[in-house]
Coordinates of N, CA and C in Angstrom, one line a residue:
X1 N 1.1 -1.7 0.8 CA -0.4 0.3 0.2 C 1.0 1.2 0.4
X2 N 0.7 2.3 -1.1 CA 1.1 4.2 -0.7 C 0.5 4.3 0.2
X3 N 1.7 4.9 0.8 CA -0.2 5.9 1.9 C 0.6 7.2 0.7
X4 N 0.8 7.9 0.6 CA 0.2 9.0 -1.1 C 0.0 8.9 -1.6
X5 N -0.2 7.7 -2.0 CA -2.0 7.4 -3.4 C -2.8 7.4 -2.5
X6 N -2.4 6.8 -1.8 CA -3.9 7.3 0.2 C -3.7 7.7 0.0
X7 N -4.0 9.5 0.5 CA -4.0 10.6 1.2 C -4.3 10.8 -0.2
X8 N -4.4 10.8 -1.1 CA -4.0 10.9 -2.0 C -5.2 11.0 -3.1
X9 N -5.5 9.6 -3.4 CA -7.4 9.7 -2.8 C -7.9 9.7 -2.0
X10 N -7.9 9.3 -1.1 CA -8.7 10.6 -0.1 C -9.8 11.6 0.6
X11 N -7.9 12.4 0.0 CA -8.5 14.1 -0.6 C -9.7 14.8 -1.9
X12 N -9.7 13.4 -2.7 CA -10.1 13.3 -3.9 C -11.9 13.2 -4.3
X13 N -11.4 11.8 -3.4 CA -13.1 11.3 -2.4 C -14.3 12.7 -1.6
X14 N -13.4 12.7 -0.9 CA -13.7 13.3 0.3 C -14.1 14.8 -0.4
X15 N -13.7 15.2 -1.8 CA -14.5 16.8 -1.8 C -15.3 16.4 -2.8
X16 N -14.9 14.8 -3.2 CA -16.7 14.9 -3.5 C -18.3 14.7 -3.3
X17 N -17.8 14.7 -1.7 CA -18.6 13.7 -1.2 C -18.9 15.6 -0.5
X18 N -17.9 15.9 -0.7 CA -18.5 17.6 0.5 C -18.7 18.0 -0.4
X19 N -18.8 18.2 -1.5 CA -19.3 18.8 -2.7 C -20.7 18.7 -2.8
X20 N -21.0 17.2 -3.5 CA -22.1 16.4 -2.7 C -23.1 16.5 -1.6
X21 N -22.7 17.0 -0.3 CA -23.3 16.9 0.4 C -24.0 18.7 0.6
X22 N -22.8 19.8 -0.2 CA -23.6 20.9 0.1 C -24.9 21.0 -1.0
X23 N -24.3 20.2 -2.4 CA -24.8 20.6 -3.4 C -26.7 19.7 -3.3
X24 N -26.8 18.9 -2.2 CA -27.6 17.7 -2.5 C -29.1 19.1 -1.8
X25 N -30.2 19.3 -2.3 CA -31.4 19.4 -1.7 C -32.1 20.7 -2.8
X26 N -32.5 21.5 -2.2 CA -33.7 22.4 -3.4 C -33.5 23.2 -3.6
X27 N -33.6 23.4 -4.7 CA -32.2 24.7 -5.9 C -31.6 26.2 -5.5
X28 N -33.3 26.6 -4.5 CA -33.8 27.7 -3.9 C -34.3 28.3 -2.9
X29 N -33.7 26.8 -2.2 CA -34.0 26.6 -0.7 C -32.2 27.2 -0.2
X30 N -32.1 28.0 0.7 CA -31.3 28.3 2.1 C -30.9 27.7 2.9
X31 N -32.0 27.1 3.1 CA -32.4 26.2 4.1 C -31.2 24.4 4.3
X32 N -32.1 25.0 3.0 CA -31.0 23.2 2.6 C -29.5 23.0 2.4
X33 N -28.6 24.2 2.8 CA -27.5 24.3 2.2 C -26.5 25.1 2.8
X34 N -25.4 24.2 3.5 CA -24.4 24.9 4.9 C -24.0 25.7 4.0
X35 N -23.2 27.0 4.3 CA -22.3 28.1 4.5 C -20.9 27.3 4.4
X36 N -20.6 26.0 6.2 CA -19.7 25.7 7.0 C -19.7 24.5 5.8
X37 N -20.5 23.3 4.9 CA -19.6 22.5 3.6 C -19.6 23.0 3.0
X38 N -19.7 24.2 2.4 CA -18.6 24.6 1.0 C -18.3 25.5 1.0
X39 N -17.7 25.3 3.2 CA -16.1 26.5 2.7 C -15.5 25.1 3.1
X40 N -16.0 24.0 3.8 CA -15.1 22.8 3.4 C -15.0 21.9 2.5
X41 N -15.6 22.4 1.8 CA -15.0 22.0 -0.1 C -14.3 22.7 -0.4
X42 N -14.7 24.3 -0.5 CA -13.5 25.1 -1.1 C -12.2 24.2 -0.8
X43 N -12.4 25.0 1.0 CA -10.1 24.2 1.0 C -10.0 22.8 0.9
X44 N -11.7 21.7 0.7 CA -10.6 20.5 0.7 C -10.0 20.7 -1.0
X45 N -11.1 21.1 -2.1 CA -10.9 20.8 -3.7 C -9.4 21.4 -3.9
X46 N -9.2 23.1 -2.9 CA -7.9 23.4 -3.2 C -6.9 22.4 -2.2
X47 N -6.4 21.9 -1.2 CA -5.8 21.3 -1.0 C -5.9 19.6 -1.8
X48 N -6.1 19.1 -3.2 CA -6.5 18.5 -4.0 C -6.0 18.8 -4.6
X49 N -6.2 20.2 -5.3 CA -5.5 21.0 -5.9 C -3.6 21.2 -6.0
X50 N -3.0 21.6 -5.1 CA -2.2 21.0 -4.7 C -1.5 20.1 -4.7
X51 N -2.3 18.4 -4.2 CA -1.6 17.4 -4.3 C -1.1 16.6 -6.3
X52 N -2.4 17.6 -6.8 CA -1.9 17.2 -8.4 C -1.2 18.1 -9.1
X53 N 0.0 19.1 -8.3 CA 1.0 19.6 -9.2 C 1.9 18.5 -9.3
X54 N 2.0 17.8 -8.3 CA 3.3 17.1 -8.3 C 3.2 16.0 -9.5
X55 N 2.1 15.2 -10.6 CA 1.6 15.3 -11.5 C 2.1 15.5 -13.2
X56 N 3.6 13.6 -13.5 CA 3.4 14.7 -14.4 C 3.0 13.2 -15.9
X57 N 1.6 12.9 -15.7 CA 1.9 11.7 -16.3 C 0.4 12.7 -16.9
X58 N 0.2 11.8 -18.2 CA -1.2 13.5 -19.5 C -2.2 13.0 -18.1
X59 N -2.9 11.2 -17.4 CA -3.8 11.3 -16.6 C -4.1 12.6 -14.8
X60 N -2.1 12.7 -15.5 CA -2.7 13.4 -13.6 C -2.8 14.7 -14.3
X61 N -2.5 15.4 -15.5 CA -2.5 16.4 -15.9 C -4.3 16.7 -16.4
X62 N -4.7 15.6 -16.5 CA -6.1 16.2 -16.8 C -6.6 16.3 -14.8
X63 N -6.0 15.3 -14.4 CA -6.8 15.4 -13.0 C -6.7 16.7 -12.7
X64 N -5.7 17.7 -13.1 CA -5.1 18.8 -12.6 C -6.3 19.8 -13.0
X65 N -6.9 19.9 -14.5 CA -7.5 20.9 -14.8 C -8.8 20.3 -14.3
X66 N -8.9 19.3 -13.7 CA -10.8 19.2 -13.6 C -10.6 19.9 -11.5
X67 N -9.8 19.7 -10.8 CA -9.6 20.2 -10.1 C -9.6 21.4 -10.1
X68 N -8.9 22.8 -10.8 CA -8.9 23.7 -11.2 C -9.7 23.6 -11.3
X69 N -11.4 23.5 -12.0 CA -12.2 23.8 -13.1 C -13.2 23.6 -11.3
X70 N -12.8 23.0 -10.7 CA -13.7 22.4 -9.4 C -13.8 23.8 -8.3
X71 N -11.9 24.2 -8.4 CA -11.7 25.3 -7.0 C -12.6 25.6 -8.2
X72 N -12.6 26.4 -9.0 CA -13.0 27.8 -9.9 C -14.0 28.4 -9.9
X73 N -15.3 27.1 -9.8 CA -16.8 27.1 -10.0 C -17.5 27.2 -7.7
X74 N -16.3 26.3 -7.1 CA -16.4 26.5 -5.9 C -16.2 28.4 -4.8
X75 N -15.4 28.5 -5.6 CA -14.6 30.4 -4.8 C -15.0 31.6 -5.6
X76 N -16.6 31.0 -6.9 CA -17.2 31.8 -7.5 C -18.8 31.9 -6.8
X77 N -18.6 30.4 -6.7 CA -19.7 30.2 -5.6 C -19.8 30.9 -4.3
X78 N -18.1 30.7 -3.9 CA -18.6 31.1 -2.0 C -18.7 33.0 -2.5
X79 N -18.0 33.6 -3.3 CA -18.1 34.6 -3.5 C -19.5 34.6 -3.5
X80 N -19.8 34.3 -4.1 CA -21.7 35.3 -5.2 C -22.1 34.9 -3.2
X81 N -22.2 33.9 -3.1 CA -22.9 34.0 -0.9 C -22.5 35.2 -0.7
X82 N -20.4 35.2 -0.6 CA -20.7 36.5 0.5 C -21.3 37.6 0.1
X83 N -21.0 38.3 -1.4 CA -22.1 39.1 -2.2 C -24.0 39.1 -1.5
X84 N -24.4 37.9 -1.6 CA -25.6 37.8 -0.7 C -25.6 38.6 0.9
X85 N -25.3 37.7 1.2 CA -24.6 38.2 3.0 C -24.7 39.0 3.1
X86 N -23.2 39.8 3.1 CA -23.1 40.8 2.7 C -23.5 42.7 2.6
X87 N -23.0 42.4 1.1 CA -23.4 43.7 0.1 C -24.9 43.5 -0.7
X88 N -25.5 42.3 -0.4 CA -26.9 43.0 -1.5 C -27.5 43.5 -0.1
X89 N -28.6 44.3 -0.8 CA -29.8 44.8 -0.8 C -31.3 44.2 -0.5
X90 N -31.2 43.0 -1.3 CA -31.6 41.6 -0.9 C -31.5 40.6 0.0
X91 N -30.6 41.0 -0.3 CA -30.1 39.8 0.8 C -30.3 38.6 0.2
X92 N -29.7 37.0 1.1 CA -29.9 36.2 -0.6 C -31.2 35.4 -0.8
X93 N -31.7 35.3 -1.9 CA -33.2 35.6 -3.1 C -32.8 34.1 -3.6
X94 N -33.8 33.2 -4.0 CA -33.9 32.4 -3.4 C -33.2 32.2 -5.6
X95 N -33.5 33.3 -7.2 CA -32.3 33.5 -7.9 C -31.1 33.5 -7.2
X96 N -30.4 33.8 -6.4 CA -28.9 33.6 -6.5 C -28.5 32.9 -5.2
X97 N -29.5 31.6 -4.7 CA -29.1 30.9 -4.2 C -29.0 29.6 -5.2
X98 N -30.0 29.4 -6.6 CA -29.7 28.8 -8.2 C -28.9 29.3 -8.3
X99 N -27.8 30.0 -8.0 CA -27.1 30.3 -8.9 C -25.7 29.4 -8.4
X100 N -25.7 30.1 -6.9 CA -25.1 29.0 -6.5 C -24.3 27.2 -5.7
X101 N -25.9 27.9 -5.7 CA -25.8 25.9 -6.2 C -25.0 25.0 -7.9
X102 N -25.9 25.4 -8.4 CA -25.7 25.5 -9.8 C -24.0 25.2 -10.1
X103 N -23.1 26.2 -9.9 CA -21.5 26.2 -9.7 C -21.8 24.9 -8.7
X104 N -21.7 24.9 -7.8 CA -21.7 24.5 -7.1 C -21.4 22.2 -7.8
X105 N -22.7 22.7 -8.3 CA -23.7 21.7 -9.4 C -22.2 20.8 -10.5
X106 N -21.6 22.2 -11.4 CA -20.6 22.1 -11.8 C -19.4 21.9 -11.5
X107 N -19.0 22.2 -10.4 CA -18.2 21.5 -9.4 C -18.1 19.7 -9.4
X108 N -19.3 19.5 -8.6 CA -19.5 17.9 -8.5 C -19.3 17.9 -10.2
X109 N -19.9 18.2 -10.6 CA -19.7 17.2 -11.9 C -17.8 16.6 -12.1
X110 N -17.7 18.4 -12.3 CA -15.9 18.0 -11.7 C -15.0 16.7 -11.4
X111 N -15.7 17.2 -9.9 CA -15.3 16.8 -9.2 C -15.2 14.7 -9.2
X112 N -16.4 14.1 -10.1 CA -17.0 13.2 -10.4 C -16.3 13.3 -11.7
X113 N -15.7 13.4 -12.7 CA -14.6 13.7 -13.3 C -13.6 12.3 -12.8
X114 N -13.0 13.7 -11.9 CA -11.3 13.4 -11.2 C -11.7 11.8 -10.6
X115 N -12.5 11.7 -10.1 CA -13.1 10.3 -9.4 C -12.9 9.2 -10.2
X116 N -13.3 9.2 -11.7 CA -13.3 8.7 -12.8 C -11.8 8.6 -13.5
X117 N -11.4 9.3 -13.1 CA -10.1 9.9 -13.7 C -8.8 9.1 -12.6
X118 N -9.5 9.0 -11.7 CA -8.2 7.7 -10.7 C -8.7 6.7 -10.3
X119 N -10.2 6.5 -10.8 CA -10.3 4.8 -11.0 C -9.1 4.2 -12.1
X120 N -9.4 5.4 -13.2 CA -9.1 4.8 -14.7 C -7.1 4.4 -14.1
X121 N -6.9 5.8 -14.2 CA -5.2 5.7 -13.5 C -4.9 4.0 -12.4
X122 N -5.7 3.8 -11.7 CA -5.8 2.7 -10.5 C -5.8 1.6 -11.5
X123 N -6.7 1.3 -12.0 CA -7.0 0.1 -13.2 C -5.5 0.2 -13.6
X124 N -5.0 1.2 -14.8 CA -4.3 0.6 -15.3 C -2.9 -0.2 -14.4
X125 N -3.2 0.9 -13.0 CA -1.3 0.4 -13.1 C -1.5 -1.4 -12.3
X126 N -2.9 -1.9 -12.6 CA -2.9 -3.0 -11.0 C -2.7 -3.9 -13.3
X127 N -2.4 -3.0 -14.4 CA -2.1 -3.8 -15.2 C -0.8 -4.2 -15.1

């Protein structure tokens, strides 16, 4: 067992599950989405990105690209949340919550692709 691979896979799956936990719920219902879960998903996704920097394979480059996409979407979602809570006159409107959840869904899709690439890489190592 390679400890580095275990830590790498742990953070990739953790990023996916945290993002899924935030994404789950009504699209325009703020009570279904926790800001701390969005924060945790963003931080863990950024840790995944840093862990992928050292991989020089083609699959590693694809995994880095998917992680960067997830980071970008989660950061924009967090910025929109901050705008809605701190700066917007109307506060967190259902339209704003829908946009945040949609961005989180895009990041979730990127995380799913990353996990599939991890599984492909694992299968290729076994052969």
